[in-house]
Coordinates of C-alpha atoms in Angstrom, one line a residue:
X103 CA 7.7 -12.8 -30.5
X104 CA 9.2 -14.2 -27.4
X105 CA 11.9 -12.2 -25.5
X106 CA 14.6 -14.8 -26.0
X107 CA 14.1 -14.8 -29.8
X108 CA 14.2 -11.0 -29.8
X109 CA 17.4 -11.0 -27.8
X110 CA 19.0 -13.6 -30.1
X111 CA 18.0 -11.6 -33.3
X112 CA 19.2 -8.4 -31.8
X113 CA 22.7 -9.8 -30.9
X114 CA 23.0 -11.5 -34.3
X115 CA 22.0 -8.2 -36.1
X116 CA 24.6 -6.2 -34.1
X117 CA 27.4 -8.7 -35.0
X118 CA 26.5 -8.9 -38.7
X119 CA 26.2 -5.1 -39.1
X120 CA 29.5 -4.6 -37.3
X121 CA 31.3 -7.0 -39.5
X122 CA 29.7 -5.5 -42.6
X123 CA 30.9 -2.0 -41.5
X124 CA 34.4 -3.4 -40.8
X125 CA 34.6 -4.9 -44.3
X126 CA 33.4 -1.7 -45.9
X127 CA 36.1 0.2 -44.0
X128 CA 38.8 -2.3 -45.0
X129 CA 37.7 -2.2 -48.7
X130 CA 37.8 1.7 -48.7
X131 CA 41.3 1.5 -47.1
X132 CA 42.5 -0.9 -49.8
X133 CA 41.2 1.4 -52.6
X134 CA 43.1 4.3 -51.0
X135 CA 46.2 2.2 -50.7
X136 CA 45.9 1.3 -54.4
X137 CA 46.0 5.0 -55.5
X138 CA 48.9 5.7 -53.1
X139 CA 50.8 2.7 -54.4
X140 CA 50.4 3.8 -58.1
X141 CA 51.5 7.3 -57.3
X142 CA 54.7 6.0 -55.8
X143 CA 55.4 3.8 -58.9
X144 CA 55.0 6.8 -61.2
X145 CA 57.5 8.7 -59.1
X146 CA 60.0 5.8 -59.4
X147 CA 59.7 5.9 -63.2
X148 CA 60.8 9.5 -63.5
X149 CA 64.5 10.4 -63.6
X150 CA 65.5 14.0 -63.0
X151 CA 68.8 15.3 -64.7
X152 CA 70.3 18.7 -64.0
X153 CA 73.0 19.9 -66.6
X154 CA 75.9 22.3 -66.1
X155 CA 73.7 25.3 -66.9
X156 CA 71.3 24.3 -64.1
X157 CA 68.6 23.2 -66.5
X158 CA 66.4 20.3 -65.2
X159 CA 65.3 17.5 -67.5
X160 CA 62.8 14.7 -66.4
X161 CA 63.2 11.4 -68.3
X162 CA 60.8 8.4 -68.2
X163 CA 62.6 5.2 -67.1
X164 CA 61.2 2.7 -69.6
X165 CA 63.3 -0.2 -68.5
X166 CA 62.1 -0.3 -64.9
X167 CA 59.4 -2.9 -65.5
X168 CA 59.7 -5.9 -63.1
X169 CA 57.9 -8.2 -65.4
X170 CA 60.7 -8.4 -68.1
X171 CA 59.3 -7.0 -71.3
X172 CA 56.0 -5.7 -70.0
X173 CA 55.3 -2.0 -69.7
X174 CA 56.4 -0.8 -66.3
X175 CA 53.0 0.8 -65.3
X176 CA 50.9 -2.2 -66.5
X177 CA 53.3 -4.7 -64.8
X178 CA 53.3 -2.9 -61.5
X179 CA 49.5 -2.5 -61.6
X180 CA 49.0 -6.2 -62.5
X181 CA 51.3 -7.2 -59.6
X182 CA 49.4 -4.9 -57.2
X183 CA 46.0 -6.3 -58.4
X184 CA 47.2 -9.9 -57.7
X185 CA 48.5 -9.0 -54.3
X186 CA 45.5 -6.9 -53.3
X187 CA 43.1 -9.6 -54.5
X188 CA 44.9 -12.3 -52.5
X189 CA 44.8 -10.0 -49.5
X190 CA 41.1 -9.4 -50.0
X191 CA 40.4 -13.1 -50.3
X192 CA 42.4 -13.7 -47.1
X193 CA 40.5 -11.0 -45.3
X194 CA 37.2 -12.4 -46.4
X195 CA 38.2 -15.9 -45.3
X196 CA 39.4 -14.6 -41.9
X197 CA 36.3 -12.4 -41.6
X198 CA 33.9 -15.2 -42.4
X199 CA 35.6 -17.5 -39.9
X200 CA 35.6 -14.8 -37.3
X201 CA 31.9 -14.1 -38.0
X202 CA 31.0 -17.8 -37.6
X203 CA 33.0 -18.1 -34.4
X204 CA 31.5 -14.8 -33.0
X205 CA 28.0 -16.0 -34.0
X206 CA 28.4 -19.3 -32.2
X207 CA 29.8 -17.6 -29.1
X208 CA 27.1 -15.0 -29.2
X209 CA 24.5 -17.7 -29.4
X210 CA 26.1 -19.5 -26.4
X211 CA 26.3 -16.3 -24.3
X212 CA 22.8 -15.3 -25.3
X213 CA 21.4 -18.6 -24.1
X214 CA 23.3 -18.2 -20.8
X215 CA 22.1 -14.7 -20.3
X216 CA 18.5 -15.7 -21.2
X217 CA 18.7 -18.5 -18.7
X218 CA 19.8 -16.0 -16.0
X219 CA 17.1 -13.5 -17.0
X220 CA 14.3 -16.0 -17.5
X221 CA 14.8 -17.8 -14.2
X222 CA 13.3 -15.0 -12.0
X223 CA 10.7 -14.3 -14.6
X224 CA 9.6 -18.0 -14.6
X225 CA 9.6 -17.9 -10.8
X226 CA 7.4 -14.8 -10.9
X227 CA 5.0 -16.5 -13.4
X228 CA 4.8 -19.6 -11.2
X229 CA 4.1 -17.4 -8.1
X230 CA 1.4 -15.4 -10.0
X231 CA -0.3 -18.7 -11.0
X232 CA -0.2 -19.8 -7.3
X233 CA -1.7 -16.5 -6.2
X234 CA -4.4 -16.8 -8.9
X235 CA -5.2 -20.3 -7.5
X236 CA -5.5 -18.9 -4.0
X237 CA -2.2 -20.1 -2.6
X238 CA -0.7 -17.2 -0.7
X239 CA 1.5 -19.1 1.7
X240 CA 4.6 -19.7 -0.5
X241 CA 7.0 -16.7 -0.8
X242 CA 9.4 -16.3 -3.7
X243 CA 12.5 -15.6 -1.5
X244 CA 14.7 -14.5 -4.3
X245 CA 18.3 -14.3 -3.0
X246 CA 20.4 -12.9 -5.9
X247 CA 21.4 -9.3 -5.5
X248 CA 20.4 -8.0 -8.9
X249 CA 17.6 -5.9 -10.5
X250 CA 15.0 -8.7 -10.1
X251 CA 15.4 -8.8 -6.3
X252 CA 13.4 -5.7 -5.7
X253 CA 10.7 -7.0 -8.0
X254 CA 10.5 -10.3 -6.2
X255 CA 10.6 -8.7 -2.8
X256 CA 7.8 -6.4 -3.8
X257 CA 5.8 -9.4 -5.1
X258 CA 6.3 -11.1 -1.7
X259 CA 5.2 -8.0 0.1
X260 CA 2.2 -7.7 -2.1
X261 CA 1.3 -11.3 -1.5
X262 CA 1.6 -10.8 2.3
X263 CA -0.6 -7.7 2.2
X264 CA -3.1 -9.6 -0.1
X265 CA -3.2 -12.5 2.4
X266 CA -3.7 -10.1 5.3
X267 CA -6.5 -8.3 3.4
X268 CA -8.3 -11.5 2.6
X269 CA -8.0 -12.7 6.2
X270 CA -9.2 -9.4 7.4
X271 CA -12.2 -9.4 5.0
X272 CA -13.0 -13.0 6.1
X273 CA -12.9 -12.0 9.7
X274 CA -15.0 -9.0 8.9
X275 CA -17.5 -11.2 7.1
X276 CA -17.6 -13.7 10.0
X277 CA -18.1 -10.8 12.5
X278 CA -20.8 -9.3 10.3
X279 CA -22.6 -12.6 10.0
X280 CA -22.3 -13.1 13.8
X281 CA -23.5 -9.5 14.4
X282 CA -26.5 -10.0 12.2
X283 CA -27.4 -13.2 14.0
X284 CA -26.9 -11.5 17.4
X285 CA -28.9 -8.4 16.4
X286 CA -31.7 -10.6 15.2
X287 CA -31.7 -12.3 18.6
X288 CA -31.3 -9.0 20.4
X289 CA -34.3 -7.6 18.6
X290 CA -36.4 -10.7 18.9
X291 CA -36.0 -10.9 22.7
X292 CA -37.4 -7.5 23.6
X293 CA -39.9 -7.7 20.7
X294 CA -41.2 -10.9 22.2
X295 CA -41.4 -9.2 25.6
X296 CA -43.3 -6.3 24.1
X297 CA -45.8 -8.5 22.4
X298 CA -46.2 -10.6 25.5
X299 CA -47.0 -7.7 27.8
X300 CA -49.3 -6.0 25.3
X301 CA -51.1 -9.3 24.8
X302 CA -51.4 -9.6 28.6
X303 CA -53.1 -6.3 28.7
X304 CA -55.4 -7.2 25.8
X305 CA -56.3 -10.6 27.4
X306 CA -57.0 -9.0 30.7
X307 CA -54.1 -10.5 32.6
X308 CA -53.2 -7.1 33.8
X309 CA -56.6 -6.5 35.4
X310 CA -55.6 -3.6 37.6
X311 CA -54.5 -0.1 36.6
X312 CA -51.2 -0.6 38.5
X313 CA -50.5 -3.9 36.7
X314 CA -51.4 -2.4 33.4
X315 CA -49.0 0.5 34.0
X316 CA -46.3 -1.9 35.0
X317 CA -46.8 -3.9 31.8
X318 CA -46.8 -0.7 29.7
X319 CA -43.6 0.5 31.3
X320 CA -41.8 -2.8 30.7
X321 CA -43.0 -2.8 27.1
X322 CA -41.8 0.8 26.7
X323 CA -38.4 0.0 28.1
X324 CA -38.0 -3.0 25.8
X325 CA -39.0 -0.9 22.8
X326 CA -36.4 1.6 23.9
X327 CA -33.7 -1.1 23.8
X328 CA -34.7 -2.0 20.3
X329 CA -34.7 1.7 19.3
X330 CA -31.1 2.1 20.7
X331 CA -29.9 -0.9 18.8
X332 CA -31.4 0.2 15.5
X333 CA -30.0 3.7 16.2
X334 CA -26.5 2.2 16.4
X335 CA -27.1 0.4 13.1
X336 CA -28.3 3.5 11.5
X337 CA -25.2 5.5 12.5
X338 CA -22.9 2.7 11.6
X339 CA -24.4 2.7 8.1
X340 CA -23.9 6.5 7.9
X341 CA -20.3 6.2 9.0
X342 CA -19.5 3.4 6.6
X343 CA -20.9 5.4 3.6
X344 CA -19.3 8.7 4.7
X345 CA -22.7 10.2 5.0
X346 CA -22.5 11.2 8.6
X347 CA -23.2 15.0 8.9
X348 CA -21.0 16.8 11.4
X349 CA -21.7 20.4 12.2
X350 CA -18.7 21.8 14.2
X351 CA -19.0 24.9 16.3
X352 CA -16.5 26.3 18.9
X353 CA -17.4 24.8 22.3
X354 CA -16.1 25.2 25.8
X355 CA -15.3 21.6 26.7
X356 CA -15.1 22.3 30.4
X357 CA -18.7 23.6 30.5
X358 CA -20.0 20.9 28.1
X359 CA -18.5 17.9 29.9
X360 CA -19.5 19.3 33.3
X361 CA -23.1 19.8 32.1
X362 CA -23.2 16.3 30.6
X363 CA -22.0 14.7 33.9
X364 CA -24.7 16.6 35.8
X365 CA -27.4 15.6 33.3
X366 CA -26.7 11.8 33.5
X367 CA -25.9 11.6 37.2
X368 CA -29.6 11.1 38.4
X369 CA -30.2 8.1 36.1
X370 CA -26.8 6.6 36.9
X371 CA -27.5 7.0 40.7
X372 CA -30.9 5.2 40.2
X373 CA -28.9 2.3 38.7
X374 CA -26.5 2.1 41.6
X375 CA -23.7 3.9 39.7
X376 CA -22.0 7.3 40.1
X377 CA -20.2 9.8 37.9
X378 CA -17.7 12.7 38.6
X379 CA -16.1 15.3 36.5
X380 CA -12.6 16.7 37.1
X381 CA -10.7 19.5 35.4
X382 CA -7.9 22.0 36.1
X383 CA -8.4 25.7 35.9
X384 CA -8.1 27.1 32.4
X385 CA -10.0 27.4 29.1
X386 CA -10.6 24.4 26.8
X387 CA -12.1 25.3 23.5
X388 CA -12.5 22.9 20.5
X389 CA -14.6 22.6 17.4
X390 CA -17.5 20.2 18.4
X391 CA -20.7 18.7 17.2
X392 CA -22.5 18.4 20.5
X393 CA -25.1 15.9 19.2
X394 CA -22.3 13.6 17.9
X395 CA -20.2 14.0 21.0
X396 CA -23.2 13.2 23.2
X397 CA -23.4 9.9 21.3
X398 CA -19.7 9.2 22.1
X399 CA -20.2 9.9 25.8
X400 CA -23.5 7.9 25.9
X401 CA -21.7 4.9 24.4
X402 CA -18.8 5.1 26.8
X403 CA -21.0 5.5 29.9
X404 CA -23.4 2.8 28.8
X405 CA -20.6 0.4 28.2
X406 CA -19.1 1.1 31.6
X407 CA -22.5 0.3 33.3
X408 CA -23.4 -2.6 31.0
X409 CA -20.2 -4.5 31.5
X410 CA -19.6 -3.8 35.2
X411 CA -22.9 -3.3 36.9
X412 CA -22.5 -0.9 39.9
X413 CA -19.6 1.2 38.8
X414 CA -18.1 4.6 39.4
X415 CA -17.4 6.6 36.3
X416 CA -14.9 9.5 36.0
X417 CA -14.6 12.1 33.3
X418 CA -11.3 14.1 33.3
X419 CA -10.4 17.0 31.0
X420 CA -6.8 18.3 30.6
X421 CA -4.4 19.6 27.9
X422 CA -1.4 18.1 26.4
X423 CA -0.2 21.3 24.8
X424 CA -1.6 21.0 21.3
X425 CA -4.8 19.2 22.0
X426 CA -7.6 19.2 24.6
X427 CA -7.8 15.7 26.0
X428 CA -10.6 14.0 28.1
X429 CA -11.0 10.5 29.1
X430 CA -13.9 8.4 30.5
X431 CA -12.8 5.7 33.0
X432 CA -14.5 3.2 35.3
X433 CA -13.4 1.2 38.3
X434 CA -14.5 -2.1 36.7
X435 CA -12.6 -5.2 35.7
X436 CA -11.0 -3.7 32.5
X437 CA -10.2 -5.7 29.4
X438 CA -7.5 -8.3 28.7
X439 CA -4.4 -6.6 27.4
X440 CA -4.3 -8.7 24.2
X441 CA -7.8 -7.5 23.3
X442 CA -7.2 -3.7 24.0
X443 CA -6.0 -3.1 20.4
X444 CA -9.2 -4.6 18.9
X445 CA -11.8 -2.7 20.9
X446 CA -12.3 -0.1 18.1
X447 CA -12.7 -2.6 15.3
X448 CA -16.1 -3.1 13.7
X449 CA -18.2 -5.8 15.3
X450 CA -15.5 -6.7 17.8
X451 CA -16.9 -7.6 21.3
X452 CA -14.7 -8.3 24.3
X453 CA -17.6 -9.8 26.3
X454 CA -15.5 -12.7 27.4
X455 CA -13.0 -10.4 28.9
X456 CA -15.5 -8.3 30.8
X457 CA -18.9 -10.0 31.2
X458 CA -20.0 -12.7 28.9
X459 CA -23.5 -12.5 30.1
X460 CA -24.0 -9.0 28.8
X461 CA -25.2 -8.2 25.3
X462 CA -23.4 -5.9 22.8
X463 CA -23.4 -5.2 19.0
X464 CA -19.6 -4.6 18.7
X465 CA -20.4 -1.2 17.2
X466 CA -20.3 1.2 20.1
X467 CA -16.5 1.9 20.3
X468 CA -16.2 1.7 16.6
X469 CA -18.7 4.6 16.4
X470 CA -16.8 6.4 19.1
X471 CA -13.5 6.2 17.2
X472 CA -15.0 7.3 13.9
X473 CA -16.8 10.3 15.5
X474 CA -13.6 11.4 17.2
X475 CA -11.8 11.2 13.8
X476 CA -14.5 13.3 12.2
X477 CA -13.7 15.9 14.8
X478 CA -10.0 15.8 13.7
X479 CA -9.1 13.9 16.9
X480 CA -8.3 10.4 18.1
X481 CA -9.6 7.7 20.4
X482 CA -7.5 5.2 22.4
X483 CA -8.0 2.6 25.1
X484 CA -6.0 1.3 28.1
X485 CA -6.5 -0.4 31.4
X486 CA -6.0 1.9 34.4
X487 CA -7.8 0.5 37.4
X488 CA -10.6 -0.3 34.9
X489 CA -11.2 0.6 31.2
X490 CA -10.1 4.1 30.2
X491 CA -11.1 5.6 26.9
X492 CA -9.2 8.7 25.9
X493 CA -10.4 11.2 23.3
X494 CA -8.2 14.0 21.9
X495 CA -9.6 17.1 20.1
X496 CA -7.6 19.9 18.5
X497 CA -7.5 23.2 20.3
X498 CA -9.2 26.2 18.7
X499 CA -9.4 30.0 19.2
X500 CA -7.4 31.5 22.0
X501 CA -7.3 28.4 24.1
X502 CA -3.6 28.6 25.2
X503 CA -4.1 28.7 28.9
X504 CA -5.2 25.1 29.4
X505 CA -3.1 23.6 32.2
X506 CA -1.8 20.0 32.3
X507 CA -3.4 17.9 35.0
X508 CA -2.7 14.5 36.4
X509 CA -6.2 13.2 36.8

């Protein structure tokens, strides 16, 4: 049954039951009045006489009948019955007229109330139909300050979030499709080179040991590029399915970062780049998975070199009181400010802002952020004479002596 029919029946039932109860009360009151009236008549018929000796005699007054010749009690009772019947008929007439009037007014006010109630409901129904048809651009914008305003405002907010979610998913799908296309190209290019140099060896083009070695080294390097790309895809898949194992142990970050900088320095120098590590005196202990954190640092260093060429890289470790903080910065061209906030998104590539001729999967910084979060920390980016990526890690153990440093 529709709500408006239920409301109408409910109001009509309340009115009819109330009138019936009122009539029942009135009928009971008339019956009580009847007995009281007859008791008073009987009192009027009795005459009390007191003689000289003080004796009391009660006489019945037989001539008190108002109906001239009728018995007094019967005459009074008949008169009362006629009056009470007339009163009851009058009451029924007035009650029926009042019931009809109240019923009409109730119907009128019920319709007005239903119109007020159903208006926002109809609006919500229309809005839901628009959403089901894919139209997420038209808000309800309900202005009345009543109970439905919160519902309509919540619907508008839901519609906005739904639109944002759909747009985000579409952007994700476009980025994923682009990534797959780019990765296919990035894999095909070194694979073609590997095949070409190996074929050159097989066909005898590389006819000297030196030439053969050069061909093999180039093929090996290209195979390494493919391996690095596939490795990123593998870790991305692990992160997306929450299957990335992280084995945390307490680690001295100062020693760890210093050793890392020394380990990668020779290769960076061979590519015309440099790296330095800076840290204040103190102890810096955090729970760390060294294998995963190596991946973070490798991604950050590789990005700095890839997008800037000959670059100087700096790793700085300090404390902010509650966390150990280190950043990896370069002296390159940085990133456009409007793109800084997107660097850690899946498949996002800021090539145009840094070096459009360089290749990238858009996964490196996303992996950096997720690994930092798996360590209970955070990752952020900013321009500071170049791109600066900051990683925070919670302190552990007795690491309370780390000094703040302005690196």
